[in-house]
Coordinates of C-alpha atoms in Angstrom, one line a residue:
M1 CA -20.6 20.5 47.9
S2 CA -21.8 20.2 51.4
C3 CA -21.2 17.0 53.5
E4 CA -24.3 17.6 55.7
N5 CA -27.3 15.4 55.8
P6 CA -29.7 16.5 53.0
T7 CA -32.7 14.9 54.7
T8 CA -32.5 17.4 57.6
D9 CA -31.0 20.3 55.8
P10 CA -32.5 20.9 52.3
D11 CA -29.8 23.6 51.6
A12 CA -27.1 20.9 51.7
L13 CA -28.2 19.6 48.3
M14 CA -25.9 20.7 45.4
N15 CA -27.8 22.5 42.7
R16 CA -28.0 20.6 39.4
R17 CA -26.3 22.2 36.4
P18 CA -29.1 23.4 34.1
K19 CA -29.4 21.6 30.8
F20 CA -29.6 23.9 27.8
D21 CA -32.3 21.8 26.2
K22 CA -34.6 22.9 28.9
A23 CA -34.3 26.5 27.8
K24 CA -36.0 28.0 24.8
T25 CA -33.4 30.7 24.0
C26 CA -30.6 30.1 21.5
I27 CA -27.3 29.6 23.3
K28 CA -25.4 31.4 20.5
C29 CA -27.2 34.7 20.1
K30 CA -29.2 34.6 23.3
I31 CA -32.0 36.5 21.7
A32 CA -34.0 34.3 19.3
E33 CA -36.0 31.3 20.2
G34 CA -34.3 28.0 19.6
N35 CA -35.2 25.6 16.8
I36 CA -32.9 22.6 17.3
V37 CA -31.2 20.9 20.2
I38 CA -27.7 19.5 19.6
R39 CA -25.9 17.8 22.5
H40 CA -28.0 19.5 25.1
A41 CA -27.5 22.9 23.4
V42 CA -30.3 25.0 21.8
Y43 CA -29.6 26.9 18.5
C44 CA -31.9 29.0 16.4
K45 CA -32.1 28.6 12.7
D46 CA -29.9 31.7 11.9
C47 CA -27.1 30.5 14.2
F48 CA -27.3 26.9 13.0
F49 CA -26.1 27.5 9.5
P50 CA -22.8 29.4 10.4
L51 CA -22.2 26.8 13.1
L52 CA -22.3 23.9 10.7
K53 CA -20.2 25.7 8.1
T54 CA -17.6 26.4 10.8
K55 CA -17.4 22.7 11.7
F56 CA -17.1 21.8 8.0
K57 CA -14.3 24.2 7.2
R58 CA -12.4 23.5 10.5
S59 CA -12.3 19.8 9.5
L60 CA -11.3 20.4 5.8
E61 CA -9.1 23.5 5.4
P62 CA -6.1 22.4 7.6
F63 CA -5.7 19.5 5.1
V64 CA -6.0 21.5 1.8
N65 CA -2.4 22.6 1.5
R66 CA 0.3 20.0 0.9
L67 CA 2.3 21.2 3.9
P68 CA 0.6 22.2 7.2
N69 CA 0.2 25.9 8.0
G70 CA 3.1 27.6 9.9
P71 CA 2.8 30.5 12.3
R72 CA 0.7 32.4 9.8
K73 CA -2.3 31.0 8.0
K74 CA -1.6 30.7 4.3
A75 CA -4.0 30.9 1.4
L76 CA -5.6 27.6 0.4
N77 CA -3.5 26.2 -2.5
P78 CA -4.1 22.5 -3.2
S79 CA -1.7 20.6 -5.4
G80 CA -4.4 19.1 -7.6
N81 CA -8.1 18.9 -8.4
L82 CA -11.0 17.8 -6.2
L83 CA -13.1 14.6 -6.2
I84 CA -16.2 14.1 -4.1
G85 CA -17.3 10.6 -3.3
F86 CA -21.1 10.6 -3.6
S87 CA -23.3 7.7 -2.4
G88 CA -26.7 9.4 -2.5
G89 CA -27.0 9.2 1.3
L90 CA -27.6 12.0 3.8
G91 CA -24.0 12.7 4.5
S92 CA -22.8 12.9 0.9
T93 CA -25.8 15.1 0.0
V94 CA -25.0 17.6 2.7
L95 CA -21.3 17.5 1.8
L96 CA -22.0 18.3 -1.9
D97 CA -24.1 21.2 -0.9
L98 CA -21.6 22.6 1.6
V99 CA -18.7 22.3 -0.9
H100 CA -20.6 24.1 -3.6
K101 CA -21.8 27.0 -1.4
S102 CA -18.4 27.4 0.4
Y103 CA -15.9 27.1 -2.4
F104 CA -17.6 27.3 -5.8
S105 CA -20.8 29.4 -5.6
H106 CA -20.1 33.2 -6.1
R107 CA -16.4 32.6 -6.7
K108 CA -14.4 33.2 -9.9
P109 CA -12.6 30.3 -11.6
R110 CA -9.1 30.0 -10.5
E111 CA -6.4 31.0 -13.0
S112 CA -3.8 28.3 -13.9
G113 CA -0.3 28.4 -12.8
G114 CA 1.6 29.6 -9.7
E115 CA 0.6 30.6 -6.2
V116 CA -2.4 32.8 -5.5
E117 CA -1.3 36.4 -5.6
A118 CA -2.7 38.5 -2.8
V119 CA -3.5 42.2 -2.9
P120 CA -0.7 44.4 -1.4
E121 CA -1.7 46.8 1.3
Q122 CA -0.5 49.9 -0.6
Q123 CA -2.4 48.9 -3.8
E124 CA -5.6 50.8 -4.3
T125 CA -8.6 48.5 -4.5
G126 CA -10.0 50.4 -7.5
A127 CA -7.1 49.6 -9.9
G128 CA -9.1 46.9 -11.7
D129 CA -8.4 43.1 -11.8
R130 CA -4.6 43.4 -11.9
Y131 CA -4.3 41.7 -8.5
R132 CA -6.4 38.8 -7.3
D133 CA -8.0 38.3 -4.0
P134 CA -7.6 34.6 -3.0
R135 CA -10.8 34.8 -1.0
Q136 CA -12.8 35.5 -4.2
E137 CA -11.3 32.6 -6.2
R138 CA -12.1 29.0 -6.1
V139 CA -9.8 26.8 -4.1
W140 CA -9.7 23.9 -6.7
K141 CA -9.5 24.4 -10.4
K142 CA -11.7 21.5 -11.2
A143 CA -14.1 19.4 -9.2
A144 CA -15.8 16.1 -10.0
V145 CA -18.4 13.9 -8.3
C146 CA -17.9 10.2 -8.5
Y147 CA -20.8 7.7 -7.8
V148 CA -20.2 3.9 -7.6
E149 CA -23.4 2.0 -8.3
V150 CA -23.6 -1.3 -6.4
A151 CA -26.9 -2.5 -7.8
G152 CA -25.2 -5.0 -10.0
A153 CA -23.9 -7.0 -7.0
F154 CA -27.4 -7.8 -5.7
P155 CA -30.2 -8.9 -8.0
G156 CA -33.4 -6.9 -7.6
M157 CA -31.6 -3.7 -6.4
K158 CA -32.6 -0.5 -8.2
D159 CA -30.0 1.3 -10.3
R160 CA -29.9 4.9 -9.1
T161 CA -27.3 6.4 -11.4
E162 CA -29.8 8.6 -13.2
D163 CA -31.2 10.0 -10.0
I164 CA -27.7 10.8 -8.7
Q165 CA -26.8 12.4 -12.0
R166 CA -29.8 14.8 -11.8
I167 CA -28.7 15.9 -8.4
V168 CA -25.1 16.5 -9.4
E169 CA -26.2 18.4 -12.5
S170 CA -28.3 20.7 -10.4
Y171 CA -25.0 22.2 -9.2
D172 CA -22.8 24.1 -11.6
D173 CA -19.1 23.4 -12.2
F174 CA -19.2 19.7 -11.1
E175 CA -18.3 16.9 -13.5
F176 CA -20.2 13.6 -13.0
V177 CA -18.2 10.4 -13.1
P178 CA -20.4 7.3 -12.9
L179 CA -18.8 3.9 -12.0
K180 CA -20.1 0.4 -11.3
I181 CA -18.9 -1.9 -8.5
E182 CA -18.1 -4.5 -11.1
D183 CA -15.4 -2.2 -12.6
A184 CA -13.1 -3.6 -9.9
F185 CA -12.9 -6.7 -12.1
N186 CA -12.9 -4.8 -15.4
G187 CA -9.6 -4.6 -17.3
E188 CA -10.9 -1.9 -19.6
W189 CA -11.6 0.4 -16.6
W190 CA -8.1 -0.3 -15.2
E191 CA -6.5 0.9 -18.4
S192 CA -8.8 3.9 -18.5
V193 CA -7.4 5.2 -15.2
D194 CA -3.9 5.2 -16.8
Q195 CA -2.6 2.2 -14.9
C196 CA -0.1 -0.3 -16.2
P197 CA -2.3 -3.0 -17.9
S198 CA -2.0 -6.6 -17.0
S199 CA -2.5 -9.2 -19.7
S200 CA -3.2 -12.0 -17.2
L201 CA -6.0 -12.9 -14.9
L202 CA -5.5 -14.4 -11.5
N203 CA -7.8 -16.6 -9.4
F204 CA -7.2 -17.7 -5.8
D205 CA -8.4 -20.7 -3.8
I206 CA -10.6 -19.3 -1.1
S207 CA -11.0 -22.7 0.6
N208 CA -7.3 -22.8 1.5
E209 CA -6.2 -20.5 4.3
E210 CA -2.9 -19.9 2.5
L211 CA -5.0 -18.5 -0.4
P212 CA -2.8 -19.9 -3.2
F213 CA -3.4 -18.0 -6.5
F214 CA -3.3 -19.3 -10.1
Q215 CA -2.8 -17.8 -13.5
S216 CA -5.9 -18.0 -15.7
D217 CA -6.1 -17.3 -19.4
S218 CA -9.9 -17.6 -19.3
T219 CA -11.8 -14.4 -20.4
R220 CA -15.3 -16.1 -20.7
L221 CA -16.6 -14.4 -17.6
T222 CA -17.8 -10.8 -17.7
P223 CA -16.7 -8.3 -14.9
L224 CA -20.2 -8.7 -13.4
E225 CA -19.9 -12.4 -13.4
R226 CA -16.5 -12.2 -11.7
L227 CA -18.0 -9.9 -9.1
H228 CA -20.9 -12.4 -8.4
T229 CA -18.4 -15.2 -8.2
Y230 CA -16.2 -13.3 -5.7
L231 CA -19.1 -12.3 -3.4
S232 CA -20.8 -15.7 -3.5
R233 CA -17.7 -17.5 -2.3
L234 CA -17.1 -15.2 0.7
P235 CA -17.3 -17.3 3.9
S236 CA -19.5 -15.1 6.1
P237 CA -22.3 -12.5 5.8
T238 CA -20.1 -9.8 7.4
A239 CA -17.6 -10.2 4.6
I240 CA -20.0 -9.1 1.9
P241 CA -20.6 -5.5 3.0
S242 CA -17.0 -5.2 4.1
T243 CA -15.8 -6.3 0.6
I244 CA -18.3 -3.9 -1.1
R245 CA -16.9 -1.1 1.0
T246 CA -13.3 -1.9 0.2
L247 CA -14.0 -2.2 -3.6
T248 CA -15.9 1.1 -3.5
R249 CA -13.1 2.9 -1.7
L250 CA -10.4 1.7 -4.1
L251 CA -12.5 2.6 -7.2
L252 CA -12.8 6.2 -5.7
L253 CA -9.1 6.4 -5.0
Y254 CA -7.9 5.3 -8.4
T255 CA -10.5 7.6 -10.0
A256 CA -9.2 10.5 -8.0
H257 CA -5.7 9.6 -9.1
S258 CA -6.7 9.4 -12.8
T259 CA -8.4 12.9 -12.6
S260 CA -5.3 14.4 -11.0
S261 CA -7.2 15.1 -7.8
S262 CA -5.2 15.8 -4.7
H263 CA -8.2 15.5 -2.4
L264 CA -11.0 13.0 -2.1
L265 CA -13.9 14.2 0.1
L266 CA -16.3 11.7 1.7
G267 CA -19.6 12.5 3.4
T268 CA -18.9 10.5 6.6
S269 CA -20.7 12.1 9.5
L270 CA -19.6 11.7 13.1
T271 CA -22.2 9.0 13.6
S272 CA -21.1 7.0 10.6
L273 CA -17.4 7.5 11.5
S274 CA -18.0 6.1 15.0
I275 CA -19.8 3.1 13.5
S276 CA -17.0 2.4 11.0
L277 CA -14.3 2.7 13.7
I278 CA -16.0 0.2 16.0
A279 CA -16.9 -2.2 13.2
S280 CA -13.4 -2.0 11.8
V281 CA -11.8 -2.9 15.1
A282 CA -14.3 -5.8 15.5
M283 CA -13.4 -7.2 12.1
G284 CA -9.7 -7.2 12.7
G285 CA -8.7 -3.8 11.3
G286 CA -7.4 -2.3 14.5
F287 CA -3.9 -1.9 13.0
G288 CA -5.2 0.6 10.5
V289 CA -7.9 2.2 12.5
S290 CA -6.3 5.6 12.2
E291 CA -6.8 5.4 8.4
E292 CA -10.5 5.5 9.0
V293 CA -10.1 9.0 10.4
Q294 CA -7.4 10.5 8.2
E295 CA -5.8 8.8 5.2
E296 CA -3.0 9.7 2.9
W297 CA -3.1 7.3 0.0
I298 CA -0.1 7.0 -2.4
P299 CA -0.8 4.7 -5.4
P300 CA 1.6 1.8 -5.9
R301 CA 4.1 2.2 -8.6
S302 CA 2.3 1.8 -11.9
G303 CA 5.3 0.6 -13.9
I304 CA 5.0 3.4 -16.4
E305 CA 8.4 5.0 -16.8
G306 CA 8.7 8.7 -16.1
R307 CA 5.4 9.0 -14.4
K308 CA 5.2 11.1 -11.3
E309 CA 2.9 9.6 -8.7
V310 CA 0.9 12.1 -6.6
G311 CA -0.8 11.1 -3.4
V312 CA -4.5 11.5 -2.7
R313 CA -5.6 12.9 0.7
V314 CA -8.8 11.4 1.9
V315 CA -10.7 14.0 4.1
R316 CA -14.0 13.6 5.9
P317 CA -15.2 17.2 6.5
L318 CA -18.3 16.1 8.4
R319 CA -16.5 14.1 11.0
D320 CA -17.6 16.6 13.7
V321 CA -21.3 16.7 12.5
V322 CA -23.8 14.2 13.8
N323 CA -26.7 12.8 11.7
K324 CA -29.2 15.1 13.3
E325 CA -27.3 18.1 12.1
C326 CA -27.1 16.7 8.6
A327 CA -30.8 16.0 8.5
T328 CA -31.6 19.5 9.7
W329 CA -29.3 21.1 7.1
A330 CA -30.9 19.0 4.3
W331 CA -34.5 19.8 5.6
W332 CA -34.0 23.6 5.9
N333 CA -32.2 23.8 2.5
G334 CA -34.7 21.6 0.7
L335 CA -32.1 19.1 -0.4
T336 CA -33.2 15.9 -2.2
V337 CA -31.7 12.8 -0.6
V338 CA -31.8 9.8 -2.9
G339 CA -30.9 7.3 -0.1
Q340 CA -29.1 4.0 -0.1
E341 CA -30.6 0.6 -0.3
T342 CA -29.5 -1.8 2.5
V343 CA -27.3 -4.8 1.5
P344 CA -29.2 -8.0 1.9
G345 CA -28.6 -9.5 5.4
F346 CA -26.8 -6.4 6.6
K347 CA -28.6 -6.1 9.9
Q348 CA -27.2 -9.5 11.1
T349 CA -23.6 -8.5 10.3
I350 CA -21.0 -6.9 12.6
G351 CA -21.6 -3.6 10.8
G352 CA -25.3 -3.8 11.1
L353 CA -25.2 -4.6 14.8
T354 CA -22.7 -1.9 15.5
K355 CA -24.9 0.6 13.7
D356 CA -27.9 -0.2 15.8
F357 CA -25.8 0.1 19.0
I358 CA -24.2 3.5 18.0
I359 CA -27.5 5.0 16.9
G360 CA -29.2 4.0 20.2
L361 CA -26.2 5.3 22.1
E362 CA -26.4 8.7 20.2
R363 CA -30.0 9.0 21.1
D364 CA -29.5 8.5 24.8
Y365 CA -25.9 9.8 25.3
P366 CA -25.0 12.2 22.5
S367 CA -21.6 13.1 23.8
T368 CA -20.4 9.5 23.9
V369 CA -20.5 9.1 20.1
S370 CA -18.0 12.0 19.7
A371 CA -15.8 10.5 22.4
I372 CA -15.5 7.3 20.4
A373 CA -14.3 9.1 17.3
R374 CA -11.8 11.3 19.3
T375 CA -10.4 8.3 21.1
C376 CA -10.0 6.2 18.0
G377 CA -8.4 9.1 16.2
K378 CA -5.6 9.1 18.8
L379 CA -4.8 5.4 18.5
T380 CA -1.5 4.5 16.7
P381 CA -0.1 1.0 16.1
K382 CA 2.8 0.0 18.4
D383 CA 4.8 -1.5 15.6
E384 CA 5.7 -0.1 12.2
A385 CA 3.9 -1.3 9.1
G386 CA 5.4 -4.2 7.3
G387 CA 4.2 -3.1 3.8
Q388 CA 1.0 -2.4 2.0
C389 CA -1.9 -4.8 1.7
V390 CA -2.5 -5.6 -2.0
M391 CA -6.3 -5.8 -1.5
C392 CA -7.2 -2.7 0.5
Q393 CA -3.9 -0.9 0.0
R394 CA -3.6 0.2 3.6
P395 CA -0.7 -0.4 5.9
A396 CA -0.3 -4.1 6.9
Q397 CA 1.2 -5.3 10.2
R398 CA 4.5 -7.2 10.1
G399 CA 4.4 -11.0 10.7
M400 CA 0.6 -11.3 10.4
E401 CA 0.7 -15.0 9.4
I402 CA 3.0 -16.0 12.2
W403 CA 0.8 -14.3 14.8
K404 CA -2.4 -15.8 13.4
Q405 CA -0.9 -19.3 13.5
R406 CA -0.2 -18.9 17.2
I407 CA -3.8 -17.8 18.1
S408 CA -5.8 -20.0 15.6
V409 CA -7.0 -23.5 16.0
R410 CA -6.7 -25.3 12.7
S411 CA -7.3 -28.7 11.2
L412 CA -4.9 -29.3 8.3
A413 CA -6.6 -31.2 5.4
D414 CA -4.9 -33.3 2.8
L415 CA -3.6 -31.4 -0.1
E416 CA -5.7 -31.7 -3.2
E417 CA -4.5 -31.6 -6.7
A418 CA -5.2 -28.4 -8.5
P419 CA -7.4 -28.5 -11.6
S420 CA -5.6 -29.3 -14.8
G421 CA -4.7 -26.4 -17.0
I422 CA -5.2 -23.6 -14.4
P423 CA -2.3 -23.6 -11.9
I424 CA 1.2 -22.6 -12.7
G425 CA 3.6 -24.9 -11.0
T426 CA 2.9 -27.6 -8.4
Q427 CA 1.5 -27.5 -4.9
E428 CA 5.0 -27.4 -3.5
N429 CA 5.9 -24.1 -5.2
Q430 CA 2.5 -22.6 -5.4
P431 CA 2.6 -18.8 -4.7
S432 CA 0.3 -17.6 -1.9
L433 CA -1.7 -14.5 -1.4
S434 CA -1.5 -14.5 2.4
P435 CA 1.9 -12.8 2.8
Y436 CA 0.6 -9.7 0.9
L437 CA -2.6 -9.2 2.9
C438 CA -3.4 -7.3 6.1
Y439 CA -5.1 -9.2 8.9
A440 CA -8.5 -7.6 8.2
C441 CA -8.5 -8.7 4.6
H442 CA -7.2 -12.1 5.4
A443 CA -9.9 -12.6 8.0
T444 CA -12.5 -11.4 5.6
M445 CA -11.5 -14.1 3.1
T446 CA -11.0 -17.0 5.6
S447 CA -13.1 -16.5 8.7
K448 CA -15.9 -18.9 8.7
S449 CA -19.4 -18.3 10.1
S450 CA -22.0 -20.6 11.5
R451 CA -24.7 -18.8 9.5
A452 CA -25.4 -19.3 5.9
N453 CA -24.2 -16.8 3.4
P454 CA -27.2 -14.8 2.3
S455 CA -25.9 -14.3 -1.3
S456 CA -24.5 -17.8 -1.8
T457 CA -27.2 -18.4 -4.4
N458 CA -27.0 -15.1 -6.1
G459 CA -25.0 -14.6 -9.2
P460 CA -23.6 -17.1 -11.7
K461 CA -21.5 -20.0 -10.7
L462 CA -18.0 -20.4 -11.9
P463 CA -18.1 -22.5 -15.1
T464 CA -16.7 -26.0 -14.5
S465 CA -14.8 -27.6 -17.4
T466 CA -13.2 -30.4 -15.4
S467 CA -14.5 -33.3 -13.5
D468 CA -13.4 -31.9 -10.2
S469 CA -16.1 -29.3 -9.9
K470 CA -15.6 -28.9 -6.2
T471 CA -12.1 -27.6 -6.6
V472 CA -13.0 -25.4 -9.5
S473 CA -15.8 -23.8 -7.6
N474 CA -13.4 -22.6 -4.9
L475 CA -11.4 -20.5 -7.4
V476 CA -12.3 -16.8 -7.0
P477 CA -11.1 -14.0 -9.4
L478 CA -9.0 -11.2 -7.9
P479 CA -9.7 -7.4 -8.5
V480 CA -7.7 -5.8 -11.2
W481 CA -5.4 -3.8 -8.9
V482 CA -4.4 -7.0 -7.0
T483 CA -3.6 -8.8 -10.3
A484 CA -1.6 -5.8 -11.5
R485 CA 0.6 -5.8 -8.4
L486 CA 1.1 -9.5 -8.3
F487 CA 1.6 -10.0 -12.0
G488 CA 3.4 -6.7 -12.9
P489 CA 7.0 -5.8 -13.6
A490 CA 9.6 -8.2 -12.5
D491 CA 10.7 -6.4 -9.4
K492 CA 7.3 -4.9 -8.5
V493 CA 6.2 -7.0 -5.6
Q494 CA 9.5 -7.1 -3.9
A495 CA 10.2 -3.4 -4.5
E496 CA 6.9 -2.2 -3.1
D497 CA 7.1 -4.4 0.0
P498 CA 10.9 -4.8 0.8
S499 CA 10.2 -5.8 4.4
R500 CA 8.2 -8.8 3.1
E501 CA 11.1 -10.1 1.0
G502 CA 11.5 -13.8 1.8
S503 CA 8.1 -14.0 3.4
G504 CA 6.5 -16.0 0.7
D505 CA 6.3 -16.7 -3.0
A506 CA 6.0 -14.2 -5.8
L507 CA 4.8 -14.4 -9.4
R508 CA 7.4 -12.6 -11.6
D509 CA 7.5 -12.5 -15.4
G510 CA 5.1 -15.5 -15.5
E511 CA 7.4 -17.6 -13.4
V512 CA 7.1 -18.8 -9.8
W513 CA 9.9 -17.5 -7.6
R514 CA 10.0 -19.3 -4.2
N515 CA 12.2 -18.3 -1.3
V516 CA 13.2 -21.2 0.8
E517 CA 15.5 -21.6 3.8
L518 CA 18.6 -23.8 3.2
G519 CA 20.2 -26.0 5.8
R520 CA 23.9 -25.9 6.6
E521 CA 24.8 -28.9 4.5
E522 CA 22.9 -27.5 1.5
M523 CA 24.6 -24.1 1.8
R524 CA 28.0 -25.8 2.1
T525 CA 27.3 -27.9 -1.0
A526 CA 26.4 -24.7 -2.9
V527 CA 29.7 -23.0 -2.1
K528 CA 32.0 -26.0 -1.9
D529 CA 33.9 -25.1 -5.1
F530 CA 34.9 -21.8 -3.5
L531 CA 36.2 -23.2 -0.2
L532 CA 39.8 -23.8 0.6
D533 CA 41.0 -27.2 1.9
Q534 CA 41.7 -27.1 5.6
D535 CA 45.2 -28.7 5.0
E536 CA 46.3 -25.7 2.9

């Protein structure tokens, strides 16, 4: 670049780098006229399809095998089946089409047992089907598509299960698995996914920041009524879509585990990934932000003896594909997009505001959105995880309660007596849910908002059988996987979270076990019979 005065010498101006979107020729083949502009690059229709398939496979295939590839690329050999999470939106519709065309269409069913046997070089190709070519076989033996319907959570929302089923059935070799969001509170569904059943129900007091939980023998509420009660007691509008997202994710993970699936594919595009990353950090999930990009979920111990637990790898194959590319693929392939209804009040939540910001940023500065995803993918927590959150089942930071007490301004209210017949124990030895939550889930349940909850009037109220209706209305049911972990085998909570031993109370075999710190005199009194006299 010249340092001369450009006003007197026009040649001193540095020539601008030409933008590809100002040319009409495809940047790939350099022959055909372009049809679409992606990040200032022009592509024709013939070059666009292999480009998107390459991005899709590049984000998926390195995570198919249990162990990463060595110096030589191995044949794709997953350890289980495949489950595709389908929401009916644009990303999941494109994902379903790409998976079918890339790994199931025009491929033979995979034979059971053993590794894929490749064709030796000295073997003649005309010797029949004695040897199998791994490139001509399906990668996964079985594949299922799971859809979680959330219409039951919001009155007036349309149930789209039948529309989703028609789309899934238009593809061969995919099994359709429909679920409802209220299954998160359904004990029958929990038993159907081969988990250790729990005979007890647990409620927790959402008005208390310690979140004490109580055993409840009441079964008069249906799973849908429990869901309505849970959502209507959440303290802020942002907590509602965040909770729906967490419940949906856990339903998909446990369904993948029950179908012996080693991989769960989600249709999260680059745009959606950037939105979820920024929103997660804003809602307190910065410790587990890497889980939004790549997640390896291992189910908690089920309590069934002799059962081998296999992890589920959550992969987002469209994480390098923006919404514009997904829309172009769906348009040129004639795909039917059912769409998703917006959660009431979503635009005024952290997630809704983040979505508006990222979409506007992508329109004006396309490369910035990919930079957000790449940067967040490199972030790792400074400290090791202190266990697993019982709600979202993601890594939880150590000492969350102590840290939050230092940064929060609180006003301690007088302790109120618990409703008769519901709690187990007294207020002094009441077990708390807080030590077993991550910061994001704890903030979702306790962070207050100045705005009214849009769904506070939706859904049935918790039945009140005592005179203290105010206290009873604060009791909220817990999802089935939380109840199973807190009220499971005797050593379950402490065994799964050994680093949290001594951090709080635990419910074990129907009894309250409380860990307290003893003073020196109390410890001396406990062991005085074993001490020798100083005179001896």
